[in-house]
Short mmCIF file of N, CA and C in Angstrom, two decimals:
data_model
loop_
_atom_site.label_atom_id
_atom_site.label_comp_id
_atom_site.label_asym_id
_atom_site.label_seq_id
_atom_site.Cartn_x
_atom_site.Cartn_y
_atom_site.Cartn_z
N MET A 1 -12.14 20.91 27.54
CA MET A 1 -13.35 20.20 26.95
C MET A 1 -13.06 18.67 27.29
N GLN A 2 -14.19 18.02 27.71
CA GLN A 2 -14.23 16.64 28.13
C GLN A 2 -15.15 15.77 27.21
N ASN A 3 -14.84 14.45 27.00
CA ASN A 3 -15.76 13.74 26.36
C ASN A 3 -16.67 13.28 27.34
N LYS A 4 -17.74 12.35 26.92
CA LYS A 4 -18.75 11.92 27.89
C LYS A 4 -18.17 10.96 28.90
N TYR A 5 -16.89 10.61 28.96
CA TYR A 5 -16.28 9.80 30.04
C TYR A 5 -15.46 10.60 31.02
N GLY A 6 -15.58 11.97 30.76
CA GLY A 6 -14.85 12.91 31.64
C GLY A 6 -13.23 12.95 31.40
N ILE A 7 -12.99 12.44 30.20
CA ILE A 7 -11.45 12.68 29.75
C ILE A 7 -11.34 13.93 28.96
N GLY A 8 -10.24 14.57 29.49
CA GLY A 8 -9.99 15.89 28.68
C GLY A 8 -9.54 15.67 27.22
N LEU A 9 -10.09 16.31 26.42
CA LEU A 9 -9.86 16.04 24.98
C LEU A 9 -8.67 16.92 24.51
N GLU A 10 -8.40 18.07 25.28
CA GLU A 10 -7.18 18.83 24.83
C GLU A 10 -5.96 18.20 25.13
N ASN A 11 -5.95 17.20 25.92
CA ASN A 11 -4.66 16.37 26.34
C ASN A 11 -4.62 15.18 25.43
N ASN A 12 -5.30 15.04 24.37
CA ASN A 12 -5.27 13.83 23.58
C ASN A 12 -3.93 13.92 22.85
N SER A 13 -3.05 12.95 23.04
CA SER A 13 -1.87 12.85 22.46
C SER A 13 -1.78 11.63 21.23
N THR A 14 -2.96 11.27 20.92
CA THR A 14 -3.05 10.24 19.91
C THR A 14 -2.66 10.96 18.55
N ASN A 15 -1.84 10.27 17.84
CA ASN A 15 -1.28 10.68 16.57
C ASN A 15 -1.78 9.67 15.42
N TYR A 16 -2.49 10.03 14.42
CA TYR A 16 -2.91 9.22 13.38
C TYR A 16 -2.08 9.47 12.15
N HIS A 17 -1.56 8.35 11.61
CA HIS A 17 -0.76 8.61 10.35
C HIS A 17 -1.61 7.81 9.22
N LYS A 18 -2.44 8.69 8.75
CA LYS A 18 -3.55 8.17 7.70
C LYS A 18 -2.78 7.44 6.46
N GLU A 19 -1.62 7.87 5.96
CA GLU A 19 -0.96 7.32 4.89
C GLU A 19 -0.54 5.78 5.30
N LYS A 20 -0.06 5.65 6.56
CA LYS A 20 0.27 4.20 7.13
C LYS A 20 -0.95 3.44 7.21
N MET A 21 -2.01 4.06 7.50
CA MET A 21 -3.13 3.29 7.87
C MET A 21 -3.87 2.80 6.46
N LEU A 22 -3.62 3.53 5.42
CA LEU A 22 -4.23 3.25 4.14
C LEU A 22 -3.36 2.14 3.70
N LYS A 23 -2.04 2.27 3.70
CA LYS A 23 -1.09 1.23 3.27
C LYS A 23 -1.35 0.05 3.93
N ALA A 24 -1.57 -0.11 5.21
CA ALA A 24 -1.90 -1.34 5.87
C ALA A 24 -3.22 -1.86 5.39
N CYS A 25 -4.36 -1.02 5.17
CA CYS A 25 -5.52 -1.56 4.59
C CYS A 25 -5.25 -2.26 3.05
N LYS A 26 -4.47 -1.59 2.37
CA LYS A 26 -4.26 -2.17 0.85
C LYS A 26 -3.30 -3.30 1.02
N ASP A 27 -2.41 -3.32 1.80
CA ASP A 27 -1.29 -4.49 1.86
C ASP A 27 -2.05 -5.52 2.52
N GLY A 28 -2.88 -5.35 3.40
CA GLY A 28 -3.62 -6.50 4.08
C GLY A 28 -4.89 -6.99 3.30
N PHE A 29 -5.13 -6.53 2.08
CA PHE A 29 -6.13 -6.95 1.24
C PHE A 29 -7.49 -7.09 2.14
N LEU A 30 -7.75 -6.07 2.95
CA LEU A 30 -8.99 -6.07 3.79
C LEU A 30 -10.26 -6.14 2.91
N ASN A 31 -10.25 -5.76 1.78
CA ASN A 31 -11.41 -5.70 0.73
C ASN A 31 -11.59 -7.01 0.07
N ALA A 32 -10.82 -8.17 0.23
CA ALA A 32 -11.03 -9.38 -0.34
C ALA A 32 -12.37 -9.97 -0.11
N THR A 33 -12.93 -9.77 1.04
CA THR A 33 -14.18 -10.31 1.33
C THR A 33 -15.28 -9.64 0.53
N ASP A 34 -14.99 -8.22 0.18
CA ASP A 34 -15.99 -7.51 -0.66
C ASP A 34 -16.03 -8.15 -1.87
N VAL A 35 -14.89 -8.61 -2.50
CA VAL A 35 -14.87 -9.15 -3.81
C VAL A 35 -15.55 -10.39 -3.88
N ALA A 36 -15.51 -11.31 -2.78
CA ALA A 36 -16.25 -12.50 -2.64
C ALA A 36 -17.76 -12.22 -2.49
N ASP A 37 -18.12 -11.25 -1.67
CA ASP A 37 -19.39 -10.79 -1.49
C ASP A 37 -20.08 -10.34 -2.93
N TYR A 38 -19.35 -9.46 -3.71
CA TYR A 38 -19.68 -9.11 -4.97
C TYR A 38 -20.08 -10.33 -5.93
N LEU A 39 -19.38 -11.24 -5.84
CA LEU A 39 -19.64 -12.53 -6.68
C LEU A 39 -20.90 -13.28 -6.04
N VAL A 40 -21.03 -13.44 -4.80
CA VAL A 40 -22.14 -14.13 -4.29
C VAL A 40 -23.62 -13.37 -4.70
N ASN A 41 -23.36 -11.95 -4.46
CA ASN A 41 -24.54 -11.11 -4.93
C ASN A 41 -24.95 -11.38 -6.36
N LYS A 42 -23.91 -11.81 -7.33
CA LYS A 42 -24.21 -12.12 -8.66
C LYS A 42 -24.67 -13.54 -8.76
N GLY A 43 -24.75 -14.41 -7.75
CA GLY A 43 -25.29 -15.71 -7.88
C GLY A 43 -24.29 -16.88 -7.57
N LEU A 44 -22.99 -16.54 -7.45
CA LEU A 44 -22.03 -17.57 -7.25
C LEU A 44 -21.94 -18.00 -5.88
N SER A 45 -21.62 -19.21 -5.64
CA SER A 45 -21.58 -19.87 -4.19
C SER A 45 -20.37 -19.11 -3.43
N PHE A 46 -20.59 -18.91 -2.07
CA PHE A 46 -19.59 -18.33 -1.33
C PHE A 46 -18.23 -19.09 -1.56
N ARG A 47 -18.27 -20.34 -1.56
CA ARG A 47 -17.12 -21.16 -1.63
C ARG A 47 -16.21 -20.83 -2.84
N ASP A 48 -16.99 -20.90 -4.10
CA ASP A 48 -16.40 -20.53 -5.30
C ASP A 48 -15.81 -18.96 -5.25
N ALA A 49 -16.63 -18.23 -4.84
CA ALA A 49 -16.38 -16.87 -4.65
C ALA A 49 -14.98 -16.47 -3.83
N HIS A 50 -14.94 -17.31 -2.73
CA HIS A 50 -13.78 -17.22 -1.93
C HIS A 50 -12.50 -17.60 -2.80
N HIS A 51 -12.55 -18.75 -3.38
CA HIS A 51 -11.46 -19.22 -4.18
C HIS A 51 -11.04 -18.25 -5.08
N ILE A 52 -12.07 -17.68 -5.79
CA ILE A 52 -11.61 -16.55 -6.94
C ILE A 52 -11.09 -15.41 -6.09
N SER A 53 -11.56 -14.87 -5.12
CA SER A 53 -11.13 -13.75 -4.34
C SER A 53 -9.57 -14.16 -3.84
N ALA A 54 -9.48 -15.31 -3.36
CA ALA A 54 -7.99 -15.72 -2.95
C ALA A 54 -7.04 -15.75 -4.27
N ARG A 55 -7.33 -16.14 -5.42
CA ARG A 55 -6.43 -16.05 -6.55
C ARG A 55 -6.13 -14.62 -6.86
N LEU A 56 -7.27 -13.67 -6.79
CA LEU A 56 -6.94 -12.20 -7.02
C LEU A 56 -6.00 -11.80 -6.08
N VAL A 57 -6.15 -12.10 -4.80
CA VAL A 57 -5.16 -11.67 -3.80
C VAL A 57 -3.94 -11.99 -4.14
N LYS A 58 -3.84 -13.29 -4.44
CA LYS A 58 -2.36 -13.80 -4.72
C LYS A 58 -1.81 -12.97 -6.12
N TYR A 59 -2.56 -12.77 -7.00
CA TYR A 59 -2.19 -12.04 -8.11
C TYR A 59 -1.70 -10.58 -7.69
N GLY A 60 -2.56 -10.07 -6.84
CA GLY A 60 -2.12 -8.77 -6.27
C GLY A 60 -0.69 -8.72 -5.60
N ILE A 61 -0.59 -9.77 -4.75
CA ILE A 61 0.68 -9.73 -3.94
C ILE A 61 1.78 -10.01 -4.98
N GLU A 62 1.78 -11.00 -6.00
CA GLU A 62 2.67 -11.18 -6.90
C GLU A 62 3.10 -10.09 -7.79
N ASN A 63 2.06 -9.04 -8.01
CA ASN A 63 2.20 -7.82 -8.91
C ASN A 63 2.23 -6.65 -8.30
N ASN A 64 2.32 -6.68 -6.90
CA ASN A 64 2.39 -5.47 -6.06
C ASN A 64 1.21 -4.62 -6.42
N LYS A 65 0.04 -5.11 -6.48
CA LYS A 65 -1.33 -4.40 -6.74
C LYS A 65 -2.25 -4.56 -5.58
N SER A 66 -3.01 -3.58 -5.24
CA SER A 66 -4.13 -3.79 -4.47
C SER A 66 -5.19 -4.24 -5.33
N LEU A 67 -6.32 -4.66 -4.56
CA LEU A 67 -7.50 -5.11 -5.39
C LEU A 67 -8.11 -4.05 -6.32
N ASP A 68 -8.28 -2.83 -5.75
CA ASP A 68 -8.70 -1.68 -6.44
C ASP A 68 -7.77 -1.38 -7.69
N GLU A 69 -6.55 -1.85 -7.73
CA GLU A 69 -5.63 -1.45 -8.73
C GLU A 69 -5.47 -2.50 -9.81
N ILE A 70 -6.15 -3.68 -9.60
CA ILE A 70 -6.09 -4.84 -10.56
C ILE A 70 -7.09 -4.53 -11.73
N GLU A 71 -6.53 -4.61 -12.92
CA GLU A 71 -7.31 -4.36 -14.22
C GLU A 71 -8.55 -5.32 -14.29
N LEU A 72 -9.77 -4.77 -14.84
CA LEU A 72 -10.75 -5.46 -15.11
C LEU A 72 -10.58 -6.77 -15.92
N GLY A 73 -9.81 -6.76 -16.74
CA GLY A 73 -9.49 -7.92 -17.64
C GLY A 73 -9.00 -9.18 -16.70
N ILE A 74 -8.27 -8.71 -15.62
CA ILE A 74 -7.63 -9.88 -14.81
C ILE A 74 -8.88 -10.37 -14.05
N TYR A 75 -9.80 -9.43 -13.60
CA TYR A 75 -10.93 -9.79 -12.84
C TYR A 75 -11.62 -10.77 -13.72
N LYS A 76 -11.83 -10.38 -14.98
CA LYS A 76 -12.73 -11.29 -15.86
C LYS A 76 -12.14 -12.57 -16.34
N ASN A 77 -10.76 -12.61 -16.15
CA ASN A 77 -10.24 -13.92 -16.41
C ASN A 77 -10.44 -14.88 -15.40
N GLU A 78 -10.79 -14.43 -14.27
CA GLU A 78 -11.42 -15.09 -13.07
C GLU A 78 -12.72 -15.69 -13.16
N SER A 79 -13.49 -14.56 -13.47
CA SER A 79 -14.98 -14.85 -13.66
C SER A 79 -15.79 -13.79 -14.53
N GLU A 80 -16.49 -14.34 -15.45
CA GLU A 80 -17.23 -13.53 -16.32
C GLU A 80 -18.21 -12.59 -15.61
N LEU A 81 -18.55 -12.93 -14.31
CA LEU A 81 -19.54 -12.16 -13.56
C LEU A 81 -18.87 -10.75 -13.29
N PHE A 82 -17.72 -10.66 -13.20
CA PHE A 82 -17.23 -9.29 -12.89
C PHE A 82 -17.59 -8.25 -14.05
N GLN A 83 -17.82 -7.17 -13.58
CA GLN A 83 -18.24 -5.96 -14.48
C GLN A 83 -17.33 -4.79 -13.90
N GLU A 84 -17.66 -3.61 -14.62
CA GLU A 84 -16.86 -2.51 -14.22
C GLU A 84 -17.24 -1.98 -12.70
N ASP A 85 -18.47 -2.52 -12.25
CA ASP A 85 -19.03 -1.99 -11.16
C ASP A 85 -18.41 -2.63 -9.78
N ILE A 86 -17.37 -3.69 -10.17
CA ILE A 86 -16.63 -4.24 -9.15
C ILE A 86 -15.73 -3.14 -8.41
N TYR A 87 -15.44 -2.07 -9.10
CA TYR A 87 -14.76 -1.03 -8.58
C TYR A 87 -15.40 -0.16 -7.57
N ASP A 88 -16.85 -0.13 -7.77
CA ASP A 88 -17.83 0.62 -6.93
C ASP A 88 -18.10 -0.17 -5.67
N GLU A 89 -17.81 -1.51 -5.74
CA GLU A 89 -18.10 -2.33 -4.58
C GLU A 89 -16.99 -2.59 -3.60
N ILE A 90 -15.82 -2.55 -4.04
CA ILE A 90 -14.65 -2.65 -3.06
C ILE A 90 -14.15 -1.39 -2.60
N PRO A 91 -13.96 -1.41 -1.35
CA PRO A 91 -13.52 -0.13 -0.65
C PRO A 91 -12.09 0.20 -1.19
N LYS A 92 -11.83 1.45 -1.29
CA LYS A 92 -10.57 2.03 -1.79
C LYS A 92 -10.29 3.16 -1.06
N GLY A 93 -9.02 3.67 -1.27
CA GLY A 93 -8.74 4.99 -0.56
C GLY A 93 -9.03 4.94 0.87
N TRP A 94 -9.66 6.06 1.35
CA TRP A 94 -9.81 6.21 2.81
C TRP A 94 -11.06 5.50 3.20
N SER A 95 -11.80 4.92 2.57
CA SER A 95 -13.04 4.25 3.00
C SER A 95 -12.78 2.94 3.92
N CYS A 96 -11.47 2.61 3.87
CA CYS A 96 -11.33 1.36 4.81
C CYS A 96 -10.79 1.76 6.09
N ILE A 97 -10.55 2.89 6.33
CA ILE A 97 -10.13 3.39 7.51
C ILE A 97 -11.23 4.03 8.41
#
């Protein structure tokens, strides 16, 4: 079997390590922009939202937590705009891969 470029798919030797990919996503805080976008959609300026997102990333690094693992109370300490729906807005699990 070949793909549209004529490359044989049966000889594909690419290995994907999903667990390592997920760890890289979480460790890299790739969803930090989603946190800022969430606040912008609630009416906050992007500049302020970016600063809040950065503080949450710093908290995550210091406490060995990804953004989807940080408690809502910590989010609310940064801005009252955060609600439970923040966890619906930030990618978690395999959605970042």
